[in-house]
XYZ file of C-alpha atoms in Angstrom:
657
model
C -0.131 -0.101 0.080
C 2.902 2.279 0.826
C 4.446 1.814 -2.807
C 1.092 3.340 -4.136
C 0.634 6.107 -1.278
C 4.345 7.483 -1.099
C 4.596 8.371 -4.706
C 1.062 10.450 -4.315
C 2.279 12.184 -1.017
C 5.579 13.231 -2.287
C 4.595 14.737 -5.426
C 1.454 16.148 -4.121
C 3.546 17.745 -1.715
C 6.157 18.860 -4.210
C 3.209 20.436 -6.378
C 1.876 22.259 -3.734
C 5.568 23.803 -2.869
C 5.816 24.810 -6.231
C 3.213 26.688 -6.113
C 4.156 28.199 -3.059
C 7.325 29.044 -4.423
C 5.640 31.333 -7.315
C 3.504 33.003 -4.687
C 6.596 33.732 -2.552
C 8.536 34.716 -5.513
C 5.913 37.393 -6.535
C 5.824 39.072 -3.032
C 9.818 39.387 -3.385
C 9.230 40.749 -6.918
C 7.234 43.839 -5.603
C 10.551 45.194 -4.665
C 12.426 47.427 -7.218
C 14.949 45.782 -9.685
C 18.348 44.931 -8.684
C 20.176 43.001 -10.885
C 21.845 39.890 -10.207
C 24.023 37.257 -11.684
C 21.668 34.447 -11.680
C 23.957 31.123 -12.799
C 26.881 32.383 -10.802
C 24.946 33.304 -7.612
C 23.113 29.800 -7.511
C 26.708 28.331 -7.936
C 27.928 29.927 -4.960
C 25.507 28.990 -2.702
C 27.086 25.765 -1.640
C 30.343 27.673 -0.641
C 28.340 30.441 0.797
C 26.413 28.063 2.774
C 28.947 25.810 4.349
C 31.633 28.495 4.555
C 30.486 31.826 5.271
C 27.353 31.033 6.892
C 28.567 28.728 9.189
C 31.518 30.863 10.090
C 28.904 32.771 12.143
C 26.490 29.950 13.178
C 29.900 28.097 14.273
C 30.234 30.782 17.181
C 27.797 28.578 19.163
C 29.515 25.354 18.808
C 26.185 23.145 20.011
C 23.879 24.905 17.547
C 26.620 24.609 14.901
C 26.727 20.852 15.121
C 22.750 20.779 15.573
C 22.465 22.634 12.491
C 24.501 20.532 10.319
C 22.871 17.378 11.652
C 19.271 18.537 10.974
C 19.750 20.591 7.771
C 22.359 18.223 6.205
C 20.373 15.446 7.230
C 17.015 16.796 5.768
C 18.377 18.249 2.415
C 19.957 14.774 1.748
C 16.780 12.894 3.145
C 14.496 14.914 0.894
C 16.177 14.501 -2.314
C 16.860 10.790 -1.605
C 13.381 10.230 -0.490
C 12.244 11.427 -4.290
C 14.559 9.015 -5.811
C 13.951 5.853 -3.564
C 9.879 6.167 -2.754
C 9.111 8.852 -5.686
C 10.973 7.111 -8.478
C 11.435 3.639 -6.761
C 15.351 3.516 -7.114
C 15.900 2.073 -3.884
C 18.501 -0.607 -5.202
C 22.001 -0.339 -4.375
C 23.118 2.147 -1.713
C 20.843 4.931 -2.071
C 17.946 3.117 0.603
C 20.785 2.829 2.759
C 22.352 6.019 2.620
C 18.578 7.736 2.857
C 18.328 5.521 6.154
C 21.455 7.063 7.482
C 20.083 10.825 6.277
C 16.761 10.357 8.096
C 19.024 8.896 11.349
C 21.299 11.792 11.387
C 18.274 14.554 10.921
C 16.652 12.836 13.719
C 19.584 13.186 15.957
C 19.649 16.702 15.239
C 15.899 17.066 15.795
C 16.623 15.741 19.429
C 18.764 18.680 20.264
C 16.256 21.331 18.927
C 13.755 19.805 21.003
C 16.184 19.926 23.709
C 16.641 23.895 22.783
C 12.961 24.651 22.698
C 12.306 22.894 26.310
C 13.367 25.974 27.953
C 14.369 28.288 25.185
C 16.220 31.497 25.575
C 14.173 34.836 25.709
C 15.491 35.938 22.447
C 13.845 32.889 20.352
C 10.316 33.206 18.877
C 7.946 30.976 20.565
C 4.599 30.322 18.824
C 4.959 28.251 15.452
C 8.315 27.864 16.241
C 7.690 25.652 19.325
C 6.286 22.950 17.036
C 9.222 22.640 15.010
C 11.045 19.827 16.616
C 7.932 17.672 16.671
C 8.036 18.240 12.828
C 11.463 17.497 12.306
C 11.306 14.111 14.416
C 7.971 13.455 12.396
C 9.669 13.650 8.870
C 12.985 12.033 9.656
C 11.214 9.042 11.700
C 8.684 8.506 9.190
C 11.091 8.557 6.407
C 13.442 6.185 8.402
C 10.371 3.679 8.967
C 9.092 3.478 5.489
C 12.564 2.991 4.130
C 13.382 0.011 6.065
C 11.359 -2.489 4.074
C 12.817 -0.771 1.075
C 16.407 -2.050 2.079
C 15.229 -5.421 3.161
C 15.555 -4.696 7.032
C 11.963 -5.801 7.107
C 9.616 -7.640 4.877
C 7.840 -5.603 2.135
C 4.665 -6.627 3.198
C 5.200 -5.769 7.070
C 2.389 -4.490 9.272
C -1.118 -3.774 7.871
C -2.850 -0.989 5.708
C -3.617 0.508 9.169
C 0.037 0.744 10.043
C 0.778 2.007 6.451
C -1.969 4.957 6.887
C -0.558 5.809 10.190
C 2.953 6.175 8.793
C 1.601 7.848 5.864
C -0.251 10.440 8.346
C 2.995 11.348 10.168
C 5.040 11.611 6.880
C 2.586 14.364 5.693
C 2.729 15.973 8.784
C 6.451 16.141 8.322
C 6.026 16.876 4.758
C 3.691 19.644 5.430
C 6.173 21.572 7.405
C 9.511 20.849 5.810
C 8.617 21.017 1.954
C 4.813 22.996 1.942
C 5.730 25.105 4.514
C 8.967 26.094 3.098
C 7.248 27.647 0.676
C 4.158 28.983 1.871
C 5.590 30.617 5.025
C 5.791 28.511 7.740
C 8.451 28.444 10.545
C 10.715 26.503 7.903
C 10.620 29.374 5.032
C 13.989 30.668 6.166
C 15.494 27.269 4.623
C 14.203 28.156 1.134
C 14.251 31.650 1.094
C 17.702 31.651 2.858
C 19.293 29.632 0.333
C 18.214 32.040 -2.294
C 19.302 34.724 -0.150
C 23.110 33.858 -0.097
C 22.698 33.350 -3.730
C 21.389 37.294 -4.613
C 22.518 39.037 -1.642
C 22.703 42.487 -1.823
C 26.219 42.607 -0.932
C 27.823 39.771 -2.839
C 30.776 41.257 -1.944
C 30.683 40.263 1.604
C 31.250 36.642 0.707
C 34.908 35.289 0.706
C 37.637 34.696 3.019
C 38.578 38.198 5.170
C 35.900 40.369 2.692
C 33.979 42.653 4.206
C 31.424 45.216 2.874
C 30.120 47.923 5.048
C 29.939 51.117 2.985
C 26.389 52.597 2.319
C 25.152 52.585 -1.251
C 24.542 55.866 -2.562
C 21.553 57.092 -4.028
C 21.421 58.627 -7.945
C 20.350 62.263 -6.687
C 20.911 63.398 -10.564
C 17.682 60.765 -11.518
C 14.177 62.900 -10.986
C 12.766 59.697 -11.245
C 14.752 57.711 -8.472
C 13.090 56.975 -5.011
C 14.933 59.019 -2.405
C 15.021 56.383 0.104
C 12.156 53.903 1.073
C 8.595 54.976 2.030
C 6.913 51.694 1.414
C 8.217 47.950 1.403
C 7.948 47.838 -2.303
C 10.440 50.922 -2.320
C 13.094 48.110 -1.102
C 14.924 46.059 -3.796
C 13.471 42.554 -4.281
C 16.589 40.961 -2.708
C 16.240 43.230 0.244
C 12.745 41.812 0.730
C 13.952 38.481 -0.035
C 16.611 38.853 2.529
C 13.631 39.850 5.361
C 11.997 36.748 4.336
C 15.043 34.624 5.116
C 15.020 35.480 8.797
C 14.947 32.490 11.150
C 13.881 34.480 14.154
C 16.872 33.275 16.090
C 16.867 36.709 18.085
C 20.892 36.561 18.142
C 20.692 40.444 16.765
C 18.062 41.112 19.536
C 20.562 40.065 22.178
C 23.162 42.046 20.718
C 21.385 45.508 20.080
C 22.364 48.241 22.347
C 19.267 49.937 21.694
C 16.903 46.769 22.659
C 19.249 46.649 25.964
C 18.734 50.239 26.832
C 15.063 49.959 26.281
C 14.536 52.000 23.406
C 11.632 51.397 20.853
C 13.714 48.989 18.566
C 14.461 45.411 18.389
C 16.004 44.385 14.941
C 14.225 40.861 15.186
C 10.930 42.419 14.877
C 11.789 45.292 12.503
C 12.663 42.730 10.008
C 9.381 40.575 11.074
C 7.581 43.911 10.307
C 9.043 44.613 7.041
C 7.853 40.712 5.968
C 4.164 41.527 7.292
C 4.232 44.709 4.991
C 5.352 42.641 2.555
C 2.859 40.424 2.526
C -0.012 42.912 3.960
C -1.417 42.716 7.436
C -0.619 43.235 11.401
C 2.134 41.939 13.577
C -0.535 40.300 15.718
C 0.770 36.815 15.161
C 4.555 37.872 16.031
C 5.705 35.664 18.467
C 8.935 37.222 19.728
C 9.800 39.907 21.867
C 8.207 43.367 20.880
C 9.838 46.971 20.691
C 10.430 47.988 24.142
C 7.189 49.985 25.222
C 5.362 48.824 22.543
C 2.876 45.926 22.752
C 2.462 43.299 19.611
C -0.646 44.133 17.770
C -0.519 47.778 17.138
C 1.462 47.559 13.675
C 0.010 46.910 10.172
C 0.881 47.744 6.712
C 0.647 46.920 3.229
C 3.277 46.638 0.552
C 2.315 49.981 -1.160
C 1.368 51.650 1.840
C 3.834 54.077 4.075
C 6.083 52.042 6.692
C 5.959 55.120 8.717
C 2.561 56.630 8.774
C 1.986 60.270 9.974
C -1.590 59.602 11.128
C -3.130 56.041 12.188
C -1.494 52.680 12.490
C 2.073 52.010 10.518
C 4.243 49.128 10.324
C 6.686 51.048 12.088
C 7.364 54.175 14.377
C 9.762 56.477 13.492
C 11.421 56.471 16.862
C 12.122 52.728 15.896
C 14.367 53.933 13.117
C 15.955 56.869 15.251
C 16.832 54.694 18.087
C 19.673 52.789 15.933
C 23.148 53.561 16.489
C 24.314 51.703 13.084
C 26.809 49.784 15.249
C 26.318 46.905 12.826
C 25.933 44.367 15.717
C 22.852 42.991 14.485
C 24.444 42.422 11.135
C 27.664 40.796 12.665
C 25.447 38.137 14.634
C 23.177 37.380 12.159
C 23.308 33.895 10.984
C 21.500 34.540 7.742
C 23.348 37.571 6.580
C 20.668 40.094 6.673
C 21.642 43.749 6.313
C 19.518 45.377 8.908
C 21.549 48.601 9.026
C 21.073 49.033 5.002
C 17.488 48.765 5.657
C 17.424 51.318 8.593
C 19.381 54.005 6.769
C 17.025 53.567 3.426
C 13.970 54.308 5.487
C 15.636 57.426 7.142
C 16.496 58.693 3.984
C 12.942 59.209 2.955
C 12.017 60.868 6.134
C 14.698 63.077 6.202
C 14.913 63.911 2.459
C 11.354 63.915 1.574
C 9.876 65.057 4.719
C 12.501 66.774 6.704
C 11.366 64.612 9.954
C 14.759 64.056 11.754
C 13.976 64.579 15.156
C 15.432 66.719 18.203
C 18.590 68.352 17.056
C 18.544 66.641 13.705
C 17.473 69.570 11.389
C 19.863 71.941 13.283
C 22.993 69.672 12.799
C 22.208 69.370 9.076
C 21.591 73.009 8.562
C 24.878 73.528 10.232
C 26.476 71.140 7.872
C 24.951 73.114 5.183
C 25.669 76.396 6.274
C 29.576 75.706 8.067
C 30.707 72.315 6.970
C 30.591 71.103 10.544
C 27.710 69.856 12.626
C 28.634 72.321 15.325
C 27.826 75.055 13.521
C 31.244 77.056 14.316
C 33.090 79.163 12.128
C 34.821 77.331 9.097
C 37.848 79.221 9.571
C 38.209 78.218 13.418
C 39.047 74.701 12.384
C 42.762 75.312 13.324
C 42.571 77.480 16.059
C 43.381 74.362 18.466
C 46.890 74.224 16.717
C 48.153 77.938 16.741
C 51.282 76.943 18.974
C 51.920 73.863 16.803
C 52.650 75.088 13.588
C 51.301 72.380 11.529
C 52.436 71.994 7.924
C 49.680 73.042 5.573
C 49.112 71.031 2.194
C 48.326 74.326 0.533
C 51.754 75.467 1.100
C 53.456 71.886 0.568
C 51.535 70.373 -2.426
C 52.310 66.495 -1.290
C 53.303 64.702 1.677
C 53.674 61.255 2.732
C 50.943 61.319 5.321
C 47.905 63.384 5.037
C 46.355 63.866 8.811
C 42.648 64.200 8.705
C 41.553 66.110 11.907
C 37.926 65.477 11.579
C 35.414 67.880 13.535
C 37.076 66.813 16.879
C 39.045 69.784 15.814
C 36.307 71.705 17.404
C 36.051 69.827 20.230
C 38.296 70.672 23.440
C 38.602 67.240 24.778
C 39.250 65.830 21.168
C 42.021 68.300 20.686
C 44.078 66.653 23.412
C 43.922 63.552 21.316
C 44.886 65.416 18.394
C 47.829 67.305 20.149
C 49.183 63.906 21.481
C 48.928 62.405 17.704
C 51.024 65.463 16.328
C 53.551 64.739 18.943
C 53.667 61.198 17.925
C 53.958 61.814 14.429
C 56.733 63.989 15.024
C 58.511 61.503 17.512
C 58.319 58.950 14.606
C 59.667 61.640 12.012
C 56.752 61.294 9.905
C 56.241 63.579 6.859
C 52.826 64.882 7.086
C 50.494 67.966 6.673
C 47.174 68.856 7.102
C 44.299 70.272 5.067
C 43.924 72.790 7.721
C 40.639 75.279 6.851
C 40.019 73.257 3.238
C 38.968 70.221 5.309
C 35.132 69.859 5.747
C 33.320 67.391 7.401
C 33.604 63.828 5.884
C 29.659 63.707 6.101
C 29.411 60.734 8.287
C 26.356 62.063 10.361
C 24.628 63.328 7.561
C 24.611 60.152 5.544
C 23.664 58.160 8.901
C 20.875 60.649 9.565
C 19.555 59.955 5.837
C 20.805 63.357 4.514
C 22.463 61.762 1.344
C 22.311 65.167 -0.540
C 24.400 66.836 2.244
C 26.651 63.787 2.585
C 27.423 63.749 -1.322
C 27.944 67.719 -1.335
C 30.366 67.306 1.361
C 32.176 64.237 0.105
C 32.409 65.766 -3.347
C 34.073 68.963 -2.027
C 36.565 66.911 0.226
C 37.466 65.023 -3.235
C 37.969 67.961 -5.101
C 40.254 69.340 -2.460
C 42.253 66.226 -1.962
C 42.858 65.940 -5.851
C 45.057 68.960 -5.675
C 47.483 67.096 -3.258
C 49.994 64.479 -3.198
C 49.897 61.810 -0.381
C 50.243 58.303 -0.115
C 47.765 57.714 2.671
C 45.283 59.289 5.117
C 45.761 58.836 9.096
C 42.990 59.947 11.361
C 42.041 59.067 14.963
C 38.483 59.277 14.037
C 36.930 55.768 13.155
C 33.790 57.315 11.207
C 36.103 59.295 8.877
C 38.392 56.654 8.464
C 34.929 54.291 7.339
C 33.721 57.022 5.015
C 37.075 58.086 3.180
C 38.094 54.836 2.678
C 34.637 52.804 1.927
C 32.330 55.278 0.825
C 33.984 57.949 -1.141
C 35.274 55.475 -3.664
C 31.534 55.273 -4.940
C 31.900 59.277 -5.639
C 35.353 59.204 -7.276
C 37.584 59.277 -4.002
C 39.943 56.401 -4.120
C 42.623 56.648 -1.053
C 44.543 54.241 1.421
C 43.258 55.091 5.080
C 44.847 54.377 8.260
C 43.294 54.240 11.591
C 45.591 56.305 14.257
C 46.297 53.092 16.228
C 47.024 51.071 12.993
C 49.480 53.724 11.964
C 51.085 53.815 15.270
C 51.717 50.017 15.510
C 53.106 49.913 12.067
C 55.640 52.919 13.355
C 56.219 50.623 16.537
C 57.036 47.614 14.236
C 59.356 49.897 12.017
C 61.406 50.694 14.934
C 60.366 54.459 14.733
C 58.770 54.809 18.394
C 60.177 53.825 21.479
C 58.139 53.760 24.983
C 58.917 53.910 28.261
C 57.500 50.983 30.675
C 53.768 51.330 31.796
C 53.447 52.087 35.135
C 49.891 52.890 35.702
C 46.748 50.795 37.002
C 44.605 48.318 34.906
C 43.561 49.061 31.872
C 41.015 47.740 29.661
C 40.196 48.605 25.796
C 36.867 49.471 24.366
C 36.305 48.615 20.570
C 34.940 51.393 18.247
C 31.841 49.785 16.182
C 33.418 51.948 12.847
C 36.930 50.444 13.697
C 36.064 46.845 14.651
C 32.921 45.672 12.900
C 32.889 48.255 10.359
C 36.524 47.697 9.233
C 37.822 44.358 10.944
C 40.510 46.291 13.255
C 40.908 44.664 16.067
C 44.580 43.746 16.710
C 46.202 46.779 16.056
C 45.135 48.916 19.254
C 45.950 45.852 21.277
C 49.324 45.545 19.765
C 49.805 49.543 20.946
C 48.575 48.643 24.459
C 51.076 45.656 24.466
C 53.997 47.826 23.186
C 53.495 50.119 26.114
C 53.817 47.442 28.117
C 49.962 47.205 29.291
C 48.024 43.976 29.897
C 44.627 44.319 28.846
C 41.876 43.436 30.869
C 38.953 42.313 28.193
C 35.654 43.076 28.838
C 33.207 40.087 28.525
C 31.863 41.679 25.339
C 35.089 42.893 23.073
C 36.010 42.716 19.891
C 33.301 41.684 17.571
C 30.701 41.390 20.214
C 31.768 44.895 21.756
C 28.824 47.069 22.939
C 28.460 50.102 21.392
C 29.100 53.357 23.164
C 25.674 54.975 21.795
C 27.358 57.373 19.893
C 27.309 56.059 16.421
C 24.308 56.854 13.676
C 23.547 60.277 15.009
C 22.138 58.736 18.068
C 23.007 61.591 20.442
C 21.474 64.024 18.213
C 18.033 62.009 17.676
C 18.130 61.225 21.394
C 15.752 58.813 21.229
C 14.812 58.033 25.081
C 15.126 54.663 26.924
C 14.913 52.893 30.338
C 18.753 53.555 30.516
C 21.712 55.010 28.544
C 23.872 52.864 26.492
C 27.131 54.458 27.477
C 26.341 53.748 31.117
C 25.780 49.882 30.269
C 29.036 50.013 28.516
C 30.939 51.604 31.424
C 29.175 48.989 33.624
C 30.967 46.543 31.628
C 34.438 48.435 32.249
C 33.748 48.028 35.861
C 33.226 44.589 35.927
C 37.242 44.021 34.508
C 38.252 46.188 37.617
C 40.235 48.366 35.492
C 41.076 51.944 36.269
C 41.358 53.195 32.950
C 39.721 52.417 29.760
C 41.718 52.940 26.287
C 39.409 54.263 23.393
C 40.649 55.033 19.692
C 37.124 57.218 18.851
C 36.279 60.932 19.583
C 32.550 59.656 19.976
C 33.785 57.050 22.340
C 35.616 59.025 24.448
C 32.674 61.571 24.611
C 30.258 59.323 25.597
C 32.119 57.384 28.177
C 33.434 60.515 29.765
C 29.458 61.810 29.978
C 28.707 58.806 32.179
C 28.093 60.169 35.790
C 30.116 58.382 38.436
C 32.342 56.721 36.345
C 34.689 54.254 37.656
C 37.514 54.636 35.426
C 39.533 57.142 33.337
C 38.927 57.491 29.768
C 42.104 57.916 27.614
C 42.500 57.839 23.592
C 45.282 55.456 22.699
C 47.229 58.460 21.191
C 47.227 60.202 24.581
C 48.588 57.100 26.132
C 51.477 56.610 23.172
C 52.546 60.323 23.620
C 52.562 60.159 27.089
C 55.058 57.003 27.020
C 57.277 58.386 24.497
C 61.357 58.241 24.953
C 64.232 58.241 23.272
C 65.480 54.905 21.623
C 67.630 52.790 23.824
C 71.474 53.098 23.842
C 73.398 50.708 21.715
C 75.821 48.402 22.809
C 79.282 50.101 23.385
C 80.643 49.344 20.278
C 77.513 49.800 18.428
C 77.247 52.978 20.222
C 80.536 54.689 19.200
C 79.872 53.582 15.061
C 76.004 55.301 15.361
C 76.857 58.168 17.551
C 75.963 60.453 14.401
C 72.942 58.759 13.412
C 69.506 60.828 14.759
C 67.514 59.416 17.271
C 63.989 59.933 18.041
C 63.350 62.304 20.721
C 60.534 63.322 22.758
C 58.441 66.172 21.650
C 57.280 68.825 24.281
């Protein structure tokens, strides 16, 4: 009887799945066009899945092994089930391999069941709680019906009652595994996720050591182009596909500083709201953590309706979008490699460019950038006042230099001026040939771009590019990771291609070259805070630690450090939009510092310095790496007596006052 039922069940499930696939693809195709290499993308899926995706999944070894067993077992079992029971090809080893695949899948499903017995708060519940049972039903039924096919049980084993029972269990499993994948069940991420890897909006992310973090420019010359994203259909089709690939694991939620601070943002909920908008409906069936302070069931939308509505219910409240610090912790942790920050900035662009709805001090800052080329509204010709006594060489006078020192808008901030003065001292001690743009330098445009004002960003960027094109230099060095990122990763699309170094990286290079020498560290315990735009955006984690080690400092690492470092709360224009929460992000970060017992926290970003120094009752002093290096500078050690006589006439690095 099973010989008759199984092919019918299998091909019926495949037929229904095909219908579901067509429906799902139509939902994605509501988005704007986005050309992708079809064949090359599909061919790259195995490597992207087995290497790139699992590089993220493998951070949790237990779940990584569980995923390999469950997903790998299912893919093998599904294909072999069609061959063995659908087409009757049980001869040879196929049946035995099917037994092994279904058994492997069952072992994996047992670990899934264990995980769901007392799930972490970040995991979505609801339909997801039935997933272990569905996995077990599929794997066990396939295993059982294969036993007679390989001769381990008689072909006429049992009765028609047993055959119907096995078929019913198989239908249960097939419904979730095959039918549900294409029609929107908990397993839809398996289908959408594979295509998302094939047609990812940032294909350049894939491959060992690759990183793609720069925002994509808007074509402001096209009068018909959409300025940002107003409706779900304004996203590109492969962005919608990426939203649909969300597995609702909540790893983004667990890492989000805004969510932890009680601000109205949960990146997982945001992605699910975009899925709701793509299909049309409300978030009433969402089974995960809501936005803090906003109960589930209050948001609804349609594919062509506004995401943020001025009146009535909407998919997302504006405060949700403005809570983001653009730290990319969500993107770094996402096992499906979804680009949350791109989506948030795309939606901000519409609010800012089309409606001017930037909250709190946003309009003032953007107006200042337009009028004075800096967010504080300071006189442009006052950029160099802090360095009146330093006699810094100007590019306008020299025309070329080995290093162009990019000052950034910290030049207007008294606290960051100390960092800049320290960096100048270090460069001079290493006898670096450097110069500055002086009053020719303008804001890099980072804040304008994160706030969604693409027009002001591009205006600033193009003017800076025009200025830089007049001079010759080998590299740009800056102590601001935001400028470092924008100059190095986002100016290129507008025609400005530069080799850019963060000052910690350049100082490490100078030390390795023997051009800097330090006195031994005699201070207390030190920890290091990884700036988001240096670490997660640009992958630089080692150079700052190498510099601290060269100073004789043994870093007491915080629990959340490296790629999992907690944001200071200063990125993405968050201090400007200032969306209230239950607590402040920098306070949480300073608590992380306090847990190490360190007396000093080393930083490498003026935003991080400002945010952490703004913490009331802080337990640790905040110092930039340049300040620590400048204070430790000393002359080169004396050579041995014989060598000293030979090198007595050689110039040595001396400490600069």
